[in-house]
């Protein structure tokens, strides 16, 4: 019998890639969808409708609603649960800190407690974030680096991390935290900086836009390819016991470098089109993130394959193609 997986946040970037991966491995995949769905709801609806094996099912529910989680988990009884759902926009989390905490932090406790109350032997994955390191204590960051979150989003993710560890230690849950550093793709939401850049490049090249307004372009991040990172998620739940893993490339690049590569790939001079606008700065900035993924390489035999420059070019090409198709 096929394994069953339940994914929260299935309509986001990571959810759509993880769905494809699990279907390719023969899973029956169930996704929790909010009424106000994210960009890839339409894509998943089409995938579910055309799946010859009828192994993809979407259900209405919400991490803010304990009753819906209890009902769906009891009905589906999954073998694996992947919690990718969150209010994940760091800048917006400063504007809606209460909602961010309710979904990104307390929502994880609701989900874990529902699994506990039902007595399910499901293996659990929590999407943790490099933003938890915030004002970093060491370079590069490892699984043992202390957290110093610098946004309501990051604070909520720290709670989610530790409540996952708590259920693992208290109830012997097979529960893992994947501390994923920035991972991008053509499916990234347009409110995220990388996609904001590549969509603007496509529009500027097509003559539909003149300027791109940015915040702190000197912030440095460890950027990988989301399609590859979801495999690390799956590998964590195939291990004998739950654990915590940093998933990263081990390289750091600034937003400025991303701009230079993206505009250059389109034959444009970024300095002619980019302007700095203070309104896009965060109240508390995270300046430099770089992950040490030695543990995930050794224990899971996983390593990133797509280089930073290739990822930037891949995303620009995809947005140029998308814009041409829409026109």
Short mmCIF file of C-alpha atoms in Angstrom, two decimals:
data_model
loop_
_atom_site.label_atom_id
_atom_site.label_comp_id
_atom_site.label_asym_id
_atom_site.label_seq_id
_atom_site.Cartn_x
_atom_site.Cartn_y
_atom_site.Cartn_z
CA UNK A 1 0.00 0.00 0.00
CA UNK A 2 1.25 3.48 -0.87
CA UNK A 3 2.51 5.72 1.92
CA UNK A 4 0.32 8.69 2.79
CA UNK A 5 1.80 12.16 3.27
CA UNK A 6 0.03 15.27 4.56
CA UNK A 7 1.49 18.66 3.59
CA UNK A 8 0.55 22.02 5.08
CA UNK A 9 1.57 24.95 2.91
CA UNK A 10 1.15 22.74 -0.14
CA UNK A 11 0.26 25.72 -2.37
CA UNK A 12 3.60 27.45 -1.81
CA UNK A 13 6.93 27.03 -3.57
CA UNK A 14 8.22 24.20 -1.39
CA UNK A 15 4.84 22.50 -1.17
CA UNK A 16 4.48 22.22 -4.93
CA UNK A 17 7.99 20.79 -5.38
CA UNK A 18 7.56 18.37 -2.47
CA UNK A 19 4.23 17.22 -3.93
CA UNK A 20 5.91 16.39 -7.23
CA UNK A 21 8.72 14.53 -5.45
CA UNK A 22 6.38 12.43 -3.30
CA UNK A 23 4.10 11.57 -6.23
CA UNK A 24 7.17 10.42 -8.18
CA UNK A 25 7.95 8.07 -5.26
CA UNK A 26 4.47 6.54 -5.31
CA UNK A 27 2.99 8.39 -2.33
CA UNK A 28 -0.63 9.32 -1.83
CA UNK A 29 -0.39 13.05 -1.12
CA UNK A 30 -2.89 15.14 0.85
CA UNK A 31 -2.61 18.90 1.17
CA UNK A 32 -4.23 21.37 3.54
CA UNK A 33 -5.41 24.46 1.67
CA UNK A 34 -6.66 27.73 3.16
CA UNK A 35 -9.61 29.47 1.54
CA UNK A 36 -7.25 32.27 0.42
CA UNK A 37 -4.76 30.01 -1.32
CA UNK A 38 -1.22 30.88 -2.40
CA UNK A 39 -0.03 31.04 -6.03
CA UNK A 40 0.20 27.33 -6.84
CA UNK A 41 -3.34 26.33 -5.87
CA UNK A 42 -4.38 26.42 -9.55
CA UNK A 43 -1.37 24.34 -10.55
CA UNK A 44 -2.13 21.73 -7.88
CA UNK A 45 -5.83 21.64 -8.82
CA UNK A 46 -4.83 20.82 -12.40
CA UNK A 47 -2.30 18.24 -11.23
CA UNK A 48 -4.92 16.57 -9.02
CA UNK A 49 -7.48 16.55 -11.85
CA UNK A 50 -5.09 15.03 -14.39
CA UNK A 51 -3.31 12.54 -12.14
CA UNK A 52 -3.93 9.13 -13.68
CA UNK A 53 -3.43 7.40 -10.35
CA UNK A 54 -5.62 9.82 -8.35
CA UNK A 55 -3.03 10.15 -5.60
CA UNK A 56 -3.30 13.88 -4.89
CA UNK A 57 -6.07 15.27 -2.68
CA UNK A 58 -6.62 18.83 -1.42
CA UNK A 59 -8.55 19.59 1.78
CA UNK A 60 -9.73 22.84 3.35
CA UNK A 61 -8.17 23.56 6.71
CA UNK A 62 -6.00 26.04 8.60
CA UNK A 63 -3.16 25.93 11.12
CA UNK A 64 -5.13 28.49 13.12
CA UNK A 65 -8.04 26.04 13.51
CA UNK A 66 -7.30 23.10 15.82
CA UNK A 67 -10.60 21.41 14.94
CA UNK A 68 -9.84 21.21 11.23
CA UNK A 69 -6.39 19.75 11.95
CA UNK A 70 -7.80 17.09 14.27
CA UNK A 71 -10.52 16.20 11.75
CA UNK A 72 -8.18 15.93 8.77
CA UNK A 73 -5.46 13.99 10.58
CA UNK A 74 -8.05 11.55 11.93
CA UNK A 75 -9.56 11.08 8.47
CA UNK A 76 -6.32 10.77 6.48
CA UNK A 77 -4.09 9.07 9.09
CA UNK A 78 -0.88 9.95 7.26
CA UNK A 79 2.44 8.17 7.57
CA UNK A 80 4.34 11.44 7.19
CA UNK A 81 3.39 15.06 7.97
CA UNK A 82 5.31 17.95 6.42
CA UNK A 83 4.55 21.30 8.05
CA UNK A 84 5.48 23.93 5.46
CA UNK A 85 2.61 26.28 6.32
CA UNK A 86 3.39 29.71 7.80
CA UNK A 87 3.01 33.45 7.46
CA UNK A 88 6.42 33.52 5.84
CA UNK A 89 6.97 37.13 4.75
CA UNK A 90 9.58 38.53 7.14
CA UNK A 91 8.84 42.19 6.40
CA UNK A 92 5.08 41.74 6.73
CA UNK A 93 5.55 39.94 10.06
CA UNK A 94 6.43 43.32 11.60
CA UNK A 95 3.00 44.59 10.52
CA UNK A 96 1.01 41.53 11.67
CA UNK A 97 3.03 40.02 14.55
CA UNK A 98 0.00 38.49 16.28
CA UNK A 99 -1.24 36.65 13.21
CA UNK A 100 2.33 35.54 12.41
CA UNK A 101 2.66 34.05 15.90
CA UNK A 102 -0.74 32.36 15.73
CA UNK A 103 -0.01 30.54 12.49
CA UNK A 104 3.78 30.17 12.36
CA UNK A 105 4.31 29.35 16.05
CA UNK A 106 1.12 28.20 17.78
CA UNK A 107 -0.09 26.47 14.62
CA UNK A 108 2.77 24.00 14.96
CA UNK A 109 1.77 23.21 18.54
CA UNK A 110 -1.82 22.59 17.35
CA UNK A 111 -0.60 20.23 14.65
CA UNK A 112 1.72 18.28 16.95
CA UNK A 113 -0.91 18.03 19.66
CA UNK A 114 -3.48 16.73 17.17
CA UNK A 115 -1.04 13.98 16.16
CA UNK A 116 -0.45 13.22 19.84
CA UNK A 117 -4.16 13.16 20.76
CA UNK A 118 -4.96 10.80 17.88
CA UNK A 119 -2.04 8.54 18.75
CA UNK A 120 -0.75 8.60 15.18
CA UNK A 121 2.70 7.09 14.51
CA UNK A 122 3.25 9.72 11.79
CA UNK A 123 6.74 11.05 11.16
CA UNK A 124 6.84 14.86 11.38
CA UNK A 125 8.86 17.48 9.50
CA UNK A 126 8.99 21.11 10.65
CA UNK A 127 10.16 23.77 8.19
CA UNK A 128 12.57 25.78 10.31
CA UNK A 129 14.43 28.80 8.98
CA UNK A 130 17.90 30.33 8.91
CA UNK A 131 16.19 33.59 9.98
CA UNK A 132 16.20 32.10 13.50
CA UNK A 133 19.95 32.82 13.71
CA UNK A 134 19.29 36.52 13.06
CA UNK A 135 22.08 38.49 14.71
CA UNK A 136 24.51 35.66 14.20
CA UNK A 137 26.94 34.47 16.88
CA UNK A 138 29.29 32.54 14.58
CA UNK A 139 30.19 31.91 10.93
CA UNK A 140 29.04 29.62 9.42
CA UNK A 141 25.90 28.65 11.34
CA UNK A 142 25.41 25.03 12.43
CA UNK A 143 22.71 23.06 14.24
CA UNK A 144 24.32 24.18 17.54
CA UNK A 145 24.59 27.91 16.80
CA UNK A 146 22.47 29.92 19.31
CA UNK A 147 19.40 31.65 17.92
CA UNK A 148 18.96 35.44 18.01
CA UNK A 149 15.82 36.13 15.96
CA UNK A 150 15.36 39.64 14.51
CA UNK A 151 11.73 39.64 13.35
CA UNK A 152 8.33 38.40 14.57
CA UNK A 153 8.55 35.72 11.86
CA UNK A 154 11.91 34.49 13.15
CA UNK A 155 10.72 34.55 16.78
CA UNK A 156 7.73 32.42 15.78
CA UNK A 157 10.01 29.99 13.95
CA UNK A 158 12.18 29.62 17.07
CA UNK A 159 9.09 28.63 19.07
CA UNK A 160 8.10 26.16 16.33
CA UNK A 161 11.61 24.66 16.39
CA UNK A 162 11.62 24.09 20.13
CA UNK A 163 8.04 22.79 20.37
CA UNK A 164 9.03 20.20 17.74
CA UNK A 165 12.06 19.21 19.82
CA UNK A 166 9.85 19.11 22.92
CA UNK A 167 7.36 16.65 21.38
CA UNK A 168 10.27 14.53 20.13
CA UNK A 169 11.75 14.32 23.60
CA UNK A 170 8.48 14.16 25.56
CA UNK A 171 6.50 11.67 23.47
CA UNK A 172 9.22 9.93 21.46
CA UNK A 173 7.96 11.50 18.22
CA UNK A 174 9.89 10.92 15.02
CA UNK A 175 10.10 14.69 14.49
CA UNK A 176 12.76 16.61 12.56
CA UNK A 177 13.57 20.28 12.06
CA UNK A 178 15.00 21.24 8.69
CA UNK A 179 16.81 24.56 9.21
CA UNK A 180 16.69 25.61 5.58
CA UNK A 181 18.70 28.58 4.43
CA UNK A 182 17.29 30.71 1.60
CA UNK A 183 16.09 28.52 -1.25
CA UNK A 184 14.67 30.00 -4.41
CA UNK A 185 13.11 29.02 -7.74
CA UNK A 186 10.81 30.35 -10.47
CA UNK A 187 7.96 29.36 -8.11
CA UNK A 188 9.07 31.73 -5.36
CA UNK A 189 6.41 34.27 -4.39
CA UNK A 190 6.87 37.68 -6.00
CA UNK A 191 6.99 39.36 -2.57
CA UNK A 192 10.36 37.68 -1.89
CA UNK A 193 13.45 39.66 -2.91
CA UNK A 194 14.85 37.20 -5.47
CA UNK A 195 11.60 36.90 -7.36
CA UNK A 196 10.98 40.63 -7.03
CA UNK A 197 14.27 41.14 -8.86
CA UNK A 198 13.76 38.57 -11.62
CA UNK A 199 10.20 39.65 -12.42
CA UNK A 200 11.39 43.28 -12.60
CA UNK A 201 14.26 42.29 -14.91
CA UNK A 202 11.80 40.61 -17.27
CA UNK A 203 9.48 43.62 -17.26
CA UNK A 204 12.30 46.15 -17.72
CA UNK A 205 13.72 44.13 -20.62
CA UNK A 206 10.24 44.11 -22.21
CA UNK A 207 9.84 47.88 -21.74
CA UNK A 208 6.99 47.51 -19.23
CA UNK A 209 8.86 48.90 -16.24
CA UNK A 210 11.65 51.41 -15.73
CA UNK A 211 12.69 51.27 -12.07
CA UNK A 212 13.10 48.65 -9.34
CA UNK A 213 12.97 49.94 -5.76
CA UNK A 214 15.00 47.99 -3.21
CA UNK A 215 15.91 48.04 0.48
CA UNK A 216 19.19 46.73 1.93
CA UNK A 217 21.11 45.32 -1.03
CA UNK A 218 24.22 44.57 1.06
CA UNK A 219 22.52 41.83 3.09
CA UNK A 220 24.21 38.47 2.47
CA UNK A 221 22.42 35.15 2.20
CA UNK A 222 23.12 31.48 1.48
CA UNK A 223 20.96 30.77 -1.59
CA UNK A 224 20.08 27.32 -2.98
CA UNK A 225 17.55 25.78 -5.35
CA UNK A 226 14.20 24.86 -3.77
CA UNK A 227 13.61 21.86 -6.04
CA UNK A 228 16.71 20.22 -4.53
CA UNK A 229 15.99 21.23 -0.94
CA UNK A 230 12.68 19.35 -0.72
CA UNK A 231 14.58 16.09 -1.23
CA UNK A 232 16.46 16.83 2.00
CA UNK A 233 13.09 17.20 3.76
CA UNK A 234 12.01 13.77 2.56
CA UNK A 235 15.35 12.16 3.49
CA UNK A 236 15.00 13.40 7.09
CA UNK A 237 11.82 11.39 7.54
CA UNK A 238 13.43 8.24 6.14
CA UNK A 239 15.99 8.09 8.96
CA UNK A 240 15.69 5.77 12.00
CA UNK A 241 15.03 8.73 14.32
CA UNK A 242 14.15 12.40 14.16
CA UNK A 243 16.89 15.04 14.31
CA UNK A 244 17.72 18.64 13.37
CA UNK A 245 19.58 19.54 10.19
CA UNK A 246 20.98 22.67 8.55
CA UNK A 247 20.31 22.62 4.79
CA UNK A 248 22.50 25.10 2.93
CA UNK A 249 25.10 25.57 0.18
CA UNK A 250 27.91 26.90 2.38
CA UNK A 251 28.29 29.95 0.13
CA UNK A 252 27.12 33.49 0.80
CA UNK A 253 26.20 36.18 -1.73
CA UNK A 254 24.78 39.67 -1.34
CA UNK A 255 21.53 40.97 -2.77
CA UNK A 256 23.76 43.32 -4.78
CA UNK A 257 25.43 40.29 -6.43
CA UNK A 258 22.01 38.84 -7.25
CA UNK A 259 21.04 42.14 -8.90
CA UNK A 260 24.25 42.31 -10.93
CA UNK A 261 23.91 38.76 -12.23
CA UNK A 262 20.20 39.02 -13.00
CA UNK A 263 20.41 42.30 -14.93
CA UNK A 264 23.60 41.27 -16.72
CA UNK A 265 21.97 38.04 -17.90
CA UNK A 266 19.24 40.14 -19.51
CA UNK A 267 21.77 42.51 -21.09
CA UNK A 268 20.91 45.37 -18.71
CA UNK A 269 22.88 47.68 -16.40
CA UNK A 270 21.34 47.28 -12.95
CA UNK A 271 22.63 50.67 -11.75
CA UNK A 272 20.48 52.45 -14.34
CA UNK A 273 17.29 50.85 -13.04
CA UNK A 274 17.68 50.16 -9.31
CA UNK A 275 16.91 52.76 -6.64
CA UNK A 276 17.11 52.39 -2.87
CA UNK A 277 13.92 53.16 -0.94
CA UNK A 278 14.15 53.24 2.89
CA UNK A 279 10.59 51.92 3.23
CA UNK A 280 11.85 48.47 2.18
CA UNK A 281 14.31 48.24 5.08
CA UNK A 282 13.39 46.01 8.00
CA UNK A 283 13.19 47.55 11.49
CA UNK A 284 15.87 45.03 12.56
CA UNK A 285 18.10 43.72 9.80
CA UNK A 286 19.73 40.31 9.38
CA UNK A 287 23.04 41.09 7.70
CA UNK A 288 24.85 37.82 7.02
CA UNK A 289 23.71 34.19 6.88
CA UNK A 290 25.79 31.22 5.74
CA UNK A 291 25.12 27.60 6.67
CA UNK A 292 27.36 24.66 7.48
CA UNK A 293 25.59 21.64 5.97
CA UNK A 294 28.21 19.05 6.94
CA UNK A 295 25.71 17.05 9.03
CA UNK A 296 23.12 16.75 6.25
CA UNK A 297 25.85 15.70 3.82
CA UNK A 298 27.17 13.00 6.14
CA UNK A 299 23.92 11.63 7.57
CA UNK A 300 21.59 12.05 4.59
CA UNK A 301 24.12 11.95 1.74
CA UNK A 302 22.56 15.16 0.41
CA UNK A 303 24.33 18.11 -1.16
CA UNK A 304 23.20 21.01 -3.36
CA UNK A 305 23.89 20.74 -7.08
CA UNK A 306 22.83 24.13 -8.51
CA UNK A 307 25.31 26.98 -8.18
CA UNK A 308 24.28 30.53 -7.29
CA UNK A 309 24.91 32.04 -10.74
CA UNK A 310 23.03 29.19 -12.45
CA UNK A 311 20.08 29.68 -10.10
CA UNK A 312 19.90 33.41 -10.88
CA UNK A 313 19.99 32.78 -14.63
CA UNK A 314 17.40 30.00 -14.32
CA UNK A 315 15.01 32.34 -12.52
CA UNK A 316 15.49 35.22 -14.97
CA UNK A 317 14.90 32.93 -17.96
CA UNK A 318 11.73 31.57 -16.36
CA UNK A 319 10.29 35.05 -15.71
CA UNK A 320 11.16 36.26 -19.21
CA UNK A 321 9.37 33.20 -20.60
CA UNK A 322 6.40 33.67 -18.26
CA UNK A 323 6.00 37.30 -19.26
CA UNK A 324 6.15 36.43 -22.94
CA UNK A 325 3.49 33.78 -22.44
CA UNK A 326 1.22 36.18 -20.58
CA UNK A 327 1.58 38.79 -23.33
#
